[in-house]
Amino acid sequence: MTTTPMDGGQALIRALENEGVDLLFGLPGGAILPVYDPLIDSSIRHVLVRHEQGAGHMASGYAHAAGRPGVMMVTSGPGATNAVTALCDAHLDSVPLVCITGQVPLAAIGTDAFQECDTTGITMSVTKHNFLVTEAQDIPRVVKEAFHIATTGRPGPVLVDIPKDIVDPNSPRSAMEWSDEIEMDLPGYDPNVEVDPAAIAAAADLMRAAERPVLYVGGGILKARAAEVLYQLAEMTGIHVVTTLMARGAFPDSHDLCLGMPGMHGNFTAVTAMQEADLLVVLGARFDDRVTGRLDGFAPGARVVHVDIDSAELGKVRRADVAIQGDCRVAIEALIAELQANGLGDADRGAWRSRISGWQERFPLAYEAWEPGQALKPQYVIERLRDLSPDDTIVVSGVGQHQMWASQYWRFDHPYTWINSGGLGTMGYSIPAAIGAKAGMPDRTVWAVDGDGCFQMTAQELVTATVEGFPIKVALFNNSYLGMVRQWQEMFYEERYSEVFLSKDVPDYKMWAQSMGCEAMRVDDPDEIDAAITKANEIDDRPVVIDFRVMAEEKVYPMVPAGATNSDLVVPPSQADLSR
Amino acid sequence: MNVAGPDYRYHTLVVTVENKSGVLARVAGLFARRGFNIESLAVAPTDDDRFSRLTIVVDLESAPLEQVVKQLDKLVNVVEIRELHPGSAVERELMIVTVEAEPDRRDELVEQLDRAGGKVLSVGADRMMLSLVGPPKRIDEFEDLLRPFGIVELQRTGRVALPVLDEDA
């Protein structure tokens, strides 16, 4: 076995290259300095961010869009703590991400040294796993293990903390021998699971017998690259599909069997079909509280088939009649084969189909028409963005009302075209994540749908977008409020508005965007919407920001109030008197 | 995966982990953030120095055993988890205790100690230090027995456990 002498910093960069890393989002600092030097000679492109949280969300957007792990690199102390929000975000949404952090030299660990923090301790609960590397010789193995853990099983973020002296060529501790033969040493980690054929047969039996079945589809479908087999399963069985906030696009919205998004702001038919179902076939979803509403009233008559790669999700929230641990693609393929072999059954679903189409007719997504003198209708802006942008546009959302409207009113017909912060609900996610998505899919149009509260949290990454050449487009839904909180205060706190008003005119978003190198527009009049969007879609040499002045009073409907069951879904006022 | 019947409040898990720094923190942190309660915990290296063994007694009022086991199993450093059902495991615990032992009560104390199978570790003017190894229930009983003498200080290790051997083992 031949080995090459090198220092730990060189070994780290080489190990990243070995993993196929082409892009690295990061920001250097004292402890990580020695790794930034060999980076100059590497084929890896580094994107210099303006805040480490941005690097994390960029890595996440990249991973979602491109289907490859996102990689970030930051320094010790504040560099690492600034990354924590992005790590937690990726953890809750199962995004494969590898984060390299600098650390103070080994001898300084535990002494409260300058820019020292207990990075592995702090990030233990927000990563799938983390490592503190103490020997330069271990760097290639740990990097390999980190990518393996991040991308297999249920994906997630993995952090590798690197003390400065094992990568600094001036330190004797950095000397190591590179070998191309790298053996992982993970005796407690085995992501391979075999799907149990008996469970598949039991699931198929339930599907054959069900008169009111629903496929409840979550983000796991996208992680498993299973959208195509899901399509096959739905077409073959004729069972309707709901796609959760993390799974929008996993099944085409324009398909007759697609009922859209379930949950707190799901559409009436998706929510009600789950409530009335006699069978939920749950594929890569986890009964999140935003989907179930009050748990004891959720889908009371439904039996449950639950497929998840993470066995801890099976039975965690809702007992499954048939629990199947496994990769969604493998499990769906097995289900399809079983149903092909043993038939689809002859359950009569005619009545169920007509109930569903009745709900769809009576309770479509709806908002009141714009009237002269009003600010823009945010739902209408989404509809125009949708209709004037390419079919395969990637939409990357922040968190709040605009996120829900984007999820509701866009028409997602392709997987990996919708990226958002579902689990953690991280305001400020959209701009950096959109940059990451554009970096991963440079030929695609990428629209960030953002709110004014969100925009002010991470807007500085538009500087990164301009300087590094990522021409994303930002639709800023500016209602001068923290809109979702305002909605709750209006509906549940007797219109007592507490600390939700931002400011009508400060900052001037157009000037701010221009100062960051963006093309910027402001739209107040519905007649100007189309021209602004068309112009934005034609610009491809710099980022664009459109400041849409939207109505503050507009609310997201339907809505399941906190603590209510999904049967108590509040519909828009125009549908309130219709019989359900 | 076997799960104890509802009549058992406590359940013992014998968990083999990689012998690496921070592993105990990962296990303790998992229990804390998921709201699982630990009744007792004993940690020591195994005969293979790559691994340590944790004996964790879990309070099943706080969480179903199945969730505890599955979440523990997700920790990358956890290599193996064995569930020991109460009644099919040999459990032992060590107690050392300092008690008030005026000369006139000392015979009585030693007699109790002998009956329980304990040992005298140290003798002072008015106090004695004793030790007892046994099943946790017997340690509890002996502790109650000592209470009237006056317990000055008491330390228990938490239990360690292994499964009862099959006849043909």
XYZ file of C-alpha atoms in Angstrom:
749
model
C 0.000 0.000 0.000
C 1.553 3.287 -1.092
C 1.201 6.344 1.040
C 1.943 10.018 0.445
C 3.133 12.299 3.234
C 1.052 15.432 3.603
C -0.384 17.673 6.296
C -3.854 17.415 7.763
C -5.136 20.476 5.907
C -4.140 19.023 2.561
C -5.637 15.710 3.594
C -8.948 17.360 4.488
C -9.236 19.058 1.099
C -8.216 15.873 -0.687
C -10.771 13.883 1.288
C -13.501 16.353 0.277
C -12.431 16.080 -3.371
C -12.592 12.295 -3.038
C -16.210 12.596 -1.952
C -16.990 14.450 -5.178
C -17.445 17.833 -3.518
C -17.566 20.547 -6.166
C -18.879 23.410 -4.066
C -18.096 24.516 -0.548
C -20.028 27.272 1.220
C -18.063 28.951 3.945
C -16.310 31.782 5.686
C -12.739 31.558 7.008
C -11.389 32.558 10.425
C -8.489 31.937 12.755
C -8.862 28.270 13.628
C -9.750 27.103 10.097
C -7.048 29.221 8.364
C -4.711 26.307 7.598
C -7.462 24.546 5.608
C -8.178 27.617 3.511
C -4.591 27.622 2.219
C -4.621 24.253 0.392
C -8.134 25.145 -0.807
C -6.519 27.633 -3.227
C -4.942 24.725 -5.108
C -8.086 22.589 -5.119
C -10.677 21.984 -7.836
C -13.383 22.702 -5.257
C -15.133 26.008 -5.725
C -15.604 27.984 -2.512
C -18.534 30.368 -2.119
C -17.741 33.102 0.383
C -20.844 33.850 2.426
C -21.593 36.915 4.549
C -22.815 34.991 7.610
C -22.290 31.372 8.550
C -26.026 30.680 8.873
C -26.193 31.561 5.180
C -23.560 28.943 4.387
C -25.670 26.301 6.123
C -28.907 27.179 4.327
C -27.025 27.379 1.010
C -25.693 23.884 1.602
C -29.247 22.794 2.400
C -30.730 24.404 -0.734
C -27.971 22.813 -2.788
C -28.693 19.375 -1.315
C -32.457 19.663 -1.877
C -32.101 20.833 -5.480
C -29.121 18.807 -6.668
C -29.600 15.631 -4.630
C -25.999 15.677 -3.438
C -24.822 16.453 0.103
C -24.294 20.145 0.826
C -20.945 21.057 2.336
C -20.041 24.036 4.490
C -16.880 25.129 6.268
C -16.609 27.697 9.043
C -14.247 28.654 11.821
C -14.416 27.877 15.551
C -16.474 29.667 18.207
C -18.876 32.172 16.639
C -18.421 30.582 13.217
C -19.713 27.317 14.625
C -22.486 28.838 16.763
C -23.741 30.851 13.780
C -24.081 27.569 11.919
C -26.241 25.972 14.622
C -29.601 27.233 13.305
C -28.831 25.877 9.833
C -27.716 22.526 11.277
C -30.882 22.201 13.349
C -32.925 23.146 10.295
C -31.239 20.422 8.236
C -31.644 17.938 11.096
C -35.402 18.399 11.328
C -35.835 18.216 7.546
C -33.385 15.273 7.117
C -31.095 17.149 4.737
C -27.718 15.549 3.986
C -25.135 18.111 4.969
C -21.512 18.008 6.071
C -20.191 20.874 8.162
C -16.465 21.304 8.764
C -15.669 23.546 11.735
C -12.305 24.834 12.867
C -11.427 24.314 16.518
C -8.719 25.772 18.753
C -5.520 23.676 18.999
C -5.852 20.455 21.032
C -3.821 21.803 23.944
C -6.104 24.845 24.177
C -9.364 22.852 24.242
C -11.053 23.302 27.593
C -9.144 26.451 28.537
C -11.724 29.021 27.343
C -9.307 29.994 24.590
C -10.056 32.774 22.096
C -12.947 31.731 19.825
C -13.270 28.427 21.631
C -16.625 26.799 22.122
C -17.700 23.233 22.758
C -18.845 22.738 19.176
C -19.508 19.009 19.373
C -21.339 19.482 22.681
C -23.471 22.322 21.321
C -24.338 20.533 18.082
C -24.864 17.041 19.489
C -28.636 17.373 19.528
C -28.940 19.165 16.173
C -26.862 16.802 14.046
C -27.257 13.190 13.021
C -23.735 12.703 14.326
C -20.624 14.745 14.982
C -16.907 14.139 15.337
C -14.007 15.841 17.085
C -10.909 14.697 15.209
C -7.790 14.514 17.355
C -5.238 12.974 14.955
C -4.315 14.206 11.481
C -4.093 10.579 10.403
C -7.834 10.124 11.133
C -9.007 12.962 8.856
C -9.610 10.924 5.649
C -11.482 8.212 7.529
C -13.669 10.637 9.480
C -14.529 12.638 6.347
C -15.556 9.426 4.611
C -17.629 8.387 7.615
C -19.238 11.837 7.777
C -20.438 11.673 4.158
C -21.558 8.085 4.611
C -23.637 8.918 7.676
C -25.033 12.136 6.170
C -26.267 10.467 2.990
C -27.425 6.996 4.038
C -30.402 5.790 6.055
C -32.432 8.801 7.098
C -30.171 11.600 5.836
C -29.054 14.436 8.079
C -26.315 16.900 8.951
C -22.955 15.663 10.217
C -20.352 17.962 11.747
C -16.589 17.415 11.772
C -14.666 19.562 14.258
C -10.985 19.995 13.378
C -8.471 21.384 15.904
C -6.088 23.847 14.286
C -2.852 22.038 15.113
C -3.767 18.857 13.216
C -4.150 20.832 9.981
C -1.459 23.479 10.448
C 1.751 22.523 8.560
C 3.752 24.453 11.173
C 2.624 21.975 13.818
C 4.231 18.515 14.070
C 0.790 17.102 14.897
C -0.395 17.836 11.364
C 1.911 15.296 9.720
C 0.109 12.314 8.244
C 0.429 9.681 5.549
C -2.278 9.733 2.895
C -3.461 6.383 1.652
C -6.144 5.807 -0.979
C -7.412 2.847 0.962
C -9.700 4.323 3.567
C -11.587 1.955 5.855
C -14.559 3.228 7.776
C -14.903 2.174 11.399
C -18.565 2.442 12.345
C -19.482 -0.691 14.309
C -22.731 0.903 15.556
C -24.015 2.198 12.217
C -25.725 -0.002 9.669
C -28.228 1.846 7.471
C -29.090 -1.189 5.351
C -32.546 -2.546 5.960
C -34.393 -5.230 4.094
C -38.037 -4.571 3.477
C -40.078 -7.337 5.101
C -42.085 -9.200 2.415
C -44.691 -10.311 4.940
C -45.336 -6.689 5.876
C -45.597 -5.739 2.205
C -48.177 -8.495 1.698
C -50.142 -7.296 4.729
C -50.025 -3.726 3.437
C -51.228 -4.839 0.002
C -54.121 -6.721 1.622
C -55.208 -3.561 3.439
C -54.935 -1.581 0.202
C -57.003 -4.112 -1.699
C -59.753 -4.021 0.891
C -59.871 -0.267 1.526
C -62.860 1.668 0.290
C -61.546 5.086 1.298
C -57.754 4.946 0.979
C -55.347 7.898 0.831
C -51.616 7.928 0.092
C -50.107 10.308 2.679
C -46.782 11.241 1.158
C -43.921 13.050 2.929
C -40.426 14.302 2.297
C -39.012 10.781 2.550
C -40.278 10.130 -1.000
C -37.972 12.842 -2.306
C -35.021 11.691 -0.173
C -35.491 8.169 -1.566
C -35.757 9.446 -5.179
C -39.081 7.629 -5.268
C -41.324 10.101 -7.128
C -41.480 7.915 -10.253
C -42.504 4.731 -8.453
C -45.005 6.704 -6.389
C -46.551 7.906 -9.653
C -46.736 4.300 -10.836
C -48.339 3.154 -7.581
C -50.958 5.913 -7.647
C -51.825 5.360 -11.319
C -52.004 1.620 -10.874
C -54.235 1.689 -7.788
C -56.171 4.880 -8.468
C -55.624 5.947 -4.873
C -55.597 9.691 -4.179
C -52.411 11.360 -2.956
C -51.780 14.152 -0.457
C -48.317 15.732 -0.513
C -47.125 17.299 2.730
C -45.247 20.598 2.923
C -41.992 18.644 2.588
C -43.262 16.626 -0.359
C -44.806 19.259 -2.637
C -43.878 18.234 -6.159
C -43.308 14.586 -5.273
C -46.585 13.904 -7.080
C -47.800 16.326 -9.751
C -50.411 18.829 -8.590
C -52.033 18.712 -12.024
C -52.772 14.972 -11.737
C -56.410 14.046 -11.111
C -55.422 11.946 -8.099
C -53.510 14.768 -6.396
C -55.383 16.376 -3.527
C -52.585 18.822 -2.623
C -51.238 19.719 0.790
C -52.776 18.437 4.033
C -52.399 19.968 7.477
C -52.928 23.215 9.342
C -53.110 25.230 6.111
C -53.849 22.353 3.806
C -56.689 22.508 1.362
C -60.090 21.301 2.454
C -60.159 18.164 0.328
C -56.721 16.922 1.380
C -57.482 17.474 5.067
C -60.991 16.051 4.919
C -60.088 13.028 2.805
C -57.534 12.038 5.465
C -60.096 12.599 8.235
C -62.657 10.389 6.479
C -60.252 7.756 5.149
C -60.431 4.100 6.147
C -56.778 3.591 5.201
C -53.767 5.881 5.250
C -50.755 4.598 3.367
C -48.031 6.740 4.875
C -44.898 6.968 2.767
C -41.892 8.820 4.215
C -43.999 11.043 6.438
C -44.001 11.297 10.229
C -47.415 12.484 11.499
C -46.073 15.931 12.260
C -48.353 17.935 14.549
C -48.869 20.470 11.749
C -50.351 17.656 9.673
C -52.413 15.833 12.299
C -53.894 18.681 14.290
C -55.158 17.379 17.642
C -53.898 13.840 17.562
C -56.796 12.061 19.247
C -59.125 13.412 16.577
C -56.900 12.716 13.585
C -58.181 10.340 10.913
C -60.212 8.460 13.523
C -61.465 5.711 11.233
C -58.241 5.007 9.382
C -56.042 1.995 9.570
C -52.412 2.822 8.945
C -49.685 1.396 6.739
C -46.500 3.284 7.617
C -43.288 3.102 5.587
C -40.199 4.890 6.902
C -36.462 4.328 6.717
C -36.225 5.389 10.376
C -37.759 2.718 12.576
C -38.113 5.213 15.428
C -40.773 7.020 13.387
C -42.872 3.858 13.203
C -45.288 4.006 16.088
C -43.781 7.217 17.533
C -46.922 9.301 17.059
C -49.611 7.042 15.606
C -49.749 3.283 15.931
C -49.345 1.553 12.585
C -51.413 -1.505 11.675
C -48.613 -2.424 9.291
C -45.192 -0.901 9.965
C -42.565 -1.242 7.256
C -39.043 -0.130 7.913
C -37.271 0.598 4.677
C -36.363 2.903 1.873
C -39.521 4.306 0.294
C -38.470 3.467 -3.245
C -37.677 -0.137 -2.397
C -40.890 -0.522 -0.394
C -43.068 1.012 -3.118
C -41.461 -1.192 -5.764
C -42.216 -4.206 -3.572
C -45.811 -3.048 -3.106
C -46.244 -2.597 -6.852
C -44.867 -6.081 -7.502
C -47.179 -7.573 -4.869
C -50.235 -5.810 -6.285
C -49.304 -6.858 -9.812
C -48.943 -10.456 -8.708
C -52.020 -10.722 -6.503
C -54.383 -8.159 -7.936
C -55.812 -4.821 -6.922
C -58.888 -6.198 -5.210
C -62.443 -5.185 -5.990
C -63.284 -2.708 -3.242
C -65.968 -0.302 -4.377
C -64.538 3.207 -4.302
C -67.168 4.905 -6.432
C -68.875 6.645 -3.517
C -65.517 7.789 -2.137
C -64.477 9.286 -5.463
C -67.668 11.230 -5.753
C -67.360 12.549 -2.188
C -63.850 13.727 -3.020
C -64.894 15.473 -6.197
C -67.780 17.063 -4.297
C -65.357 18.541 -1.758
C -63.095 19.719 -4.532
C -65.992 21.521 -6.223
C -67.376 23.141 -3.092
C -64.125 23.948 -1.267
C -61.369 24.986 -3.661
C -58.618 27.258 -2.421
C -60.181 30.692 -2.519
C -59.522 34.324 -1.714
C -61.595 37.435 -2.171
C -61.170 39.506 -5.303
C -59.000 42.586 -5.221
C -60.766 45.893 -4.888
C -59.480 49.300 -5.974
C -57.559 51.051 -3.232
C -56.282 47.796 -1.718
C -52.694 46.674 -1.664
C -51.856 43.608 -3.734
C -53.446 40.217 -3.052
C -50.504 37.954 -2.155
C -52.255 34.860 -3.538
C -52.694 36.596 -6.876
C -49.002 37.514 -6.974
C -48.119 33.830 -6.453
C -50.498 32.822 -9.241
C -48.886 35.289 -11.640
C -45.374 34.197 -10.654
C -46.433 30.611 -11.282
C -48.011 31.310 -14.660
C -45.249 33.571 -15.992
C -42.259 31.454 -14.911
C -40.909 28.280 -16.533
C -42.662 25.038 -15.655
C -39.604 23.639 -13.876
C -38.871 26.765 -11.819
C -37.460 26.020 -8.376
C -39.381 27.841 -5.656
C -37.572 28.438 -2.379
C -39.608 29.834 0.452
C -39.075 31.576 3.758
C -41.356 30.875 6.699
C -44.769 32.349 7.376
C -47.866 33.343 5.425
C -45.971 33.708 2.142
C -44.669 30.146 2.565
C -48.187 28.771 2.938
C -49.531 30.759 -0.029
C -46.621 29.643 -2.177
C -47.204 26.011 -1.227
C -50.953 26.344 -1.839
C -51.093 28.397 -5.022
C -48.047 27.267 -6.954
C -48.639 24.213 -9.131
C -45.822 21.793 -8.480
C -45.562 19.291 -11.280
C -41.976 18.155 -10.802
C -40.054 16.790 -7.831
C -37.297 18.955 -6.325
C -38.929 22.214 -7.403
C -40.100 23.229 -3.914
C -37.615 23.928 -1.132
C -38.530 25.232 2.288
C -37.898 25.009 6.000
C -40.614 22.667 7.207
C -39.579 21.238 10.565
C -37.719 24.077 12.219
C -39.595 26.888 10.471
C -36.515 29.036 10.063
C -37.289 32.603 9.042
C -34.611 33.828 6.649
C -34.188 30.444 4.996
C -35.220 31.400 1.484
C -32.494 33.722 0.142
C -29.482 31.606 1.127
C -31.272 28.345 0.274
C -32.225 29.797 -3.134
C -28.560 30.632 -3.731
C -27.653 27.054 -2.880
C -30.358 25.725 -5.202
C -29.120 27.953 -8.031
C -25.558 26.797 -7.366
C -26.697 23.186 -7.658
C -28.994 23.718 -10.673
C -27.508 26.706 -12.520
C -29.690 26.297 -15.629
C -32.964 26.565 -13.755
C -34.951 29.637 -12.832
C -34.920 29.979 -9.047
C -37.483 32.172 -7.312
C -37.104 32.921 -3.622
C -40.539 33.677 -2.166
C -39.832 35.743 0.916
C -41.576 37.873 3.512
C -40.325 41.217 4.731
C -39.625 39.832 8.204
C -37.628 36.957 6.734
C -35.839 39.169 4.232
C -34.352 41.296 6.998
C -32.805 38.225 8.629
C -30.613 37.026 5.745
C -30.803 39.632 2.959
C -27.050 40.246 3.156
C -26.539 36.987 1.267
C -27.751 38.834 -1.829
C -24.259 40.340 -1.765
C -22.942 36.783 -1.987
C -25.373 36.092 -4.847
C -24.180 39.125 -6.795
C -20.465 38.741 -6.154
C -20.390 34.982 -6.683
C -22.684 35.114 -9.696
C -25.898 33.382 -8.610
C -28.715 35.258 -10.370
C -31.642 34.262 -8.151
C -34.913 36.141 -8.131
C -36.629 37.288 -4.959
C -40.345 37.946 -4.719
C -40.640 39.932 -1.523
C -44.135 39.756 -0.018
C -44.002 42.988 1.873
C -46.953 43.637 4.158
C -44.981 45.546 6.835
C -45.884 42.867 9.352
C -44.748 39.600 10.800
C -47.791 38.364 8.961
C -48.388 34.894 10.392
C -48.034 36.119 13.956
C -50.339 38.998 13.086
C -52.889 36.481 11.760
C -52.825 34.535 15.038
C -53.170 37.726 17.060
C -56.135 38.747 14.924
C -57.862 35.373 15.173
C -56.921 34.135 18.638
C -55.811 37.186 20.660
C -58.786 39.464 19.994
C -56.907 41.604 17.468
C -54.448 42.713 20.133
C -51.397 43.226 17.938
C -48.243 42.823 19.955
C -44.870 43.596 18.336
C -45.774 42.478 14.848
C -45.655 45.769 12.949
C -42.282 46.201 11.250
C -42.352 49.512 9.380
C -44.113 50.825 6.333
C -41.123 52.379 4.581
C -37.966 51.395 6.409
C -35.885 49.852 5.013
C -36.328 50.948 1.415
C -36.059 47.455 -0.069
C -35.472 48.685 -3.603
C -32.517 50.841 -2.588
C -31.199 48.114 -0.313
C -31.355 45.519 -3.084
C -29.731 47.906 -5.544
C -26.917 48.584 -3.093
C -26.265 44.823 -3.035
C -25.950 44.712 -6.812
C -29.450 43.483 -7.584
C -31.917 44.698 -10.152
C -34.764 45.979 -8.026
C -38.380 46.887 -8.612
C -41.326 47.863 -6.521
C -44.889 46.935 -7.394
C -47.962 48.560 -5.821
C -50.502 48.153 -8.586
C -51.912 44.812 -9.806
C -51.500 46.007 -13.378
C -47.739 46.216 -12.924
C -47.286 42.665 -11.613
C -46.943 40.853 -14.922
C -44.472 43.308 -16.427
C -42.254 43.164 -13.350
C -42.227 39.351 -13.262
C -41.585 39.093 -16.992
C -38.698 41.529 -16.717
C -37.267 39.611 -13.750
C -37.475 36.322 -15.637
C -35.514 37.837 -18.528
C -32.615 38.963 -16.337
C -29.946 36.325 -15.900
C -26.770 38.268 -15.096
C -27.606 39.430 -11.574
C -30.116 38.818 -8.799
C -33.498 40.521 -8.960
C -35.655 41.682 -6.074
C -39.285 42.692 -6.528
C -40.835 44.450 -3.557
C -44.506 43.477 -3.846
C -46.617 45.635 -1.540
C -49.253 43.171 -0.346
C -52.260 43.408 1.968
C -51.511 43.107 5.672
C -55.073 41.985 6.463
C -54.979 38.942 4.200
C -55.087 35.642 6.062
C -54.068 32.114 5.150
C -57.095 29.846 4.709
C -58.066 27.128 5.335
C -56.738 26.883 8.863
C -56.914 24.324 11.640
C -56.701 26.362 14.852
C -54.092 25.194 17.360
C -55.543 22.494 19.607
C -58.469 21.768 17.264
C -58.986 18.590 15.291
C -58.737 18.623 11.512
C -62.519 18.206 11.347
C -62.776 21.745 12.724
C -60.943 23.233 9.760
C -61.772 26.931 9.328
C -62.573 27.661 5.683
C -62.448 31.079 4.031
C -65.482 33.292 4.878
C -66.916 32.833 1.393
C -67.264 29.066 2.020
C -68.316 29.215 5.656
C -71.998 28.516 5.003
C -71.535 25.608 2.613
C -72.499 22.185 3.866
C -69.592 19.846 4.318
C -38.391 -6.393 19.380
C -39.693 -7.544 22.735
C -41.418 -5.106 24.978
C -42.100 -5.627 28.656
C -45.663 -6.002 29.795
C -47.402 -3.043 31.356
C -46.953 -4.448 34.854
C -43.289 -3.540 34.916
C -42.527 0.100 35.557
C -38.765 -0.287 35.252
C -36.853 -2.048 32.559
C -33.157 -2.741 32.231
C -31.218 -2.076 29.052
C -27.685 -3.324 28.619
C -26.137 -1.080 26.006
C -22.780 -1.705 24.362
C -21.236 1.531 23.107
C -17.978 2.511 21.464
C -15.442 3.475 24.082
C -14.990 7.034 22.831
C -15.072 10.383 24.548
C -18.475 12.001 24.644
C -20.506 8.830 24.226
C -22.019 9.000 27.710
C -22.992 12.614 26.998
C -24.747 11.486 23.808
C -26.761 8.881 25.712
C -27.567 11.203 28.615
C -28.418 14.028 26.222
C -30.778 11.795 24.272
C -32.630 10.778 27.442
C -32.839 14.402 28.564
C -34.105 15.904 25.325
C -36.652 13.178 24.646
C -37.957 13.265 28.206
C -36.961 9.693 29.072
C -36.219 9.146 32.757
C -33.243 7.132 33.948
C -33.739 5.311 37.246
C -30.124 4.191 37.471
C -27.057 4.085 35.283
C -23.808 2.147 35.573
C -20.925 2.492 33.134
C -17.722 0.483 32.771
C -15.381 -0.810 30.088
C -15.938 -4.348 28.813
C -13.374 -7.079 28.297
C -12.864 -5.570 24.823
C -11.342 -2.133 25.319
C -12.981 -0.759 22.168
C -16.354 -0.950 23.914
C -18.015 0.127 27.140
C -21.203 -1.204 28.628
C -23.972 0.881 30.093
C -26.599 -0.688 32.283
C -29.557 1.661 32.172
C -32.708 1.187 34.193
C -35.431 3.080 32.377
C -38.582 4.436 33.958
C -41.303 3.340 31.574
C -43.787 5.849 32.967
C -41.931 8.509 31.004
C -41.830 6.796 27.608
C -42.639 3.525 25.907
C -39.673 1.158 25.932
C -39.845 0.714 22.172
C -39.206 4.428 21.562
C -36.346 4.487 24.053
C -34.673 1.533 22.369
C -35.197 2.823 18.826
C -33.911 6.281 19.624
C -30.882 4.837 21.434
C -30.225 2.590 18.461
C -29.998 5.668 16.207
C -26.937 6.920 18.082
C -24.027 6.103 15.809
C -21.818 5.041 18.735
C -24.357 2.564 20.122
C -23.336 -0.894 18.943
C -25.824 -3.203 20.639
C -28.839 -2.972 22.896
C -30.086 -5.888 24.974
C -33.341 -5.683 26.808
C -33.393 -7.553 30.080
C -36.831 -8.485 31.233
C -37.356 -8.246 34.934
C -37.479 -11.826 36.128
C -35.115 -13.203 33.493
C -32.052 -11.188 34.441
C -29.464 -11.416 37.179
C -29.120 -7.953 38.674
C -26.558 -6.854 41.227
C -25.795 -3.646 42.992
C -23.165 -2.570 45.513
C -23.888 -0.333 48.469
C -21.369 1.144 50.865
C -22.751 2.843 53.915
C -21.515 4.524 57.086
C -23.848 4.034 60.074
C -23.945 5.192 63.690
C -22.627 2.246 65.794
C -22.324 3.051 69.473
C -20.435 0.196 71.188
C -23.637 -1.130 72.828
C -25.412 -1.584 69.494
C -22.477 -2.886 67.536
C -23.194 -6.601 68.061
C -26.730 -6.180 66.878
C -25.512 -4.374 63.748
C -22.893 -6.987 62.895
C -25.457 -9.727 63.353
C -27.776 -8.063 60.835
C -24.847 -7.564 58.498
C -23.812 -11.223 58.686
C -27.344 -12.352 58.013
C -27.455 -10.180 54.904
C -24.032 -11.338 53.774
C -22.357 -7.925 53.991
C -18.897 -6.887 55.032
C -17.329 -4.458 57.461
C -15.024 -2.112 55.575
C -13.903 0.281 58.296
C -14.516 0.827 62.017
C -14.407 4.152 63.899
C -15.105 5.098 67.529
C -18.869 5.488 67.069
C -19.399 4.538 63.455
C -18.904 1.621 61.086
C -18.602 1.464 57.333
C -20.321 -1.533 55.714
C -20.756 -2.930 52.238
C -23.346 -5.179 50.671
C -23.645 -6.682 47.209
C -26.964 -8.073 46.094
C -30.086 -7.723 44.031
C -31.385 -4.167 44.233
C -34.436 -5.230 46.235
C -32.263 -6.774 48.936
C -30.140 -3.646 49.067
C -33.359 -1.647 49.560
C -34.393 -3.926 52.434
C -31.009 -3.729 54.107
C -31.050 0.044 53.792
C -34.413 0.108 55.612
C -32.971 -2.143 58.271
C -30.048 0.208 58.867
C -32.163 3.327 59.086
C -32.999 2.949 62.829
C -29.261 2.825 63.617
C -28.738 6.167 61.909
C -27.301 6.353 58.392
C -24.499 8.896 58.153
C -23.604 8.479 54.489
C -24.697 6.059 51.825
C -23.590 5.351 48.290
C -25.068 2.899 45.776
C -23.566 2.010 42.396
C -26.741 1.519 40.429
C -27.371 -1.921 39.078
C -25.499 -4.006 36.561
C -27.178 -6.956 34.913
C -26.790 -9.935 32.612
C -29.421 -12.367 31.355
C -30.065 -15.586 33.273
C -28.318 -18.513 31.575
C -30.331 -21.068 29.693
C -29.949 -24.582 31.095
C -28.045 -25.684 28.012
C -25.771 -22.603 27.898
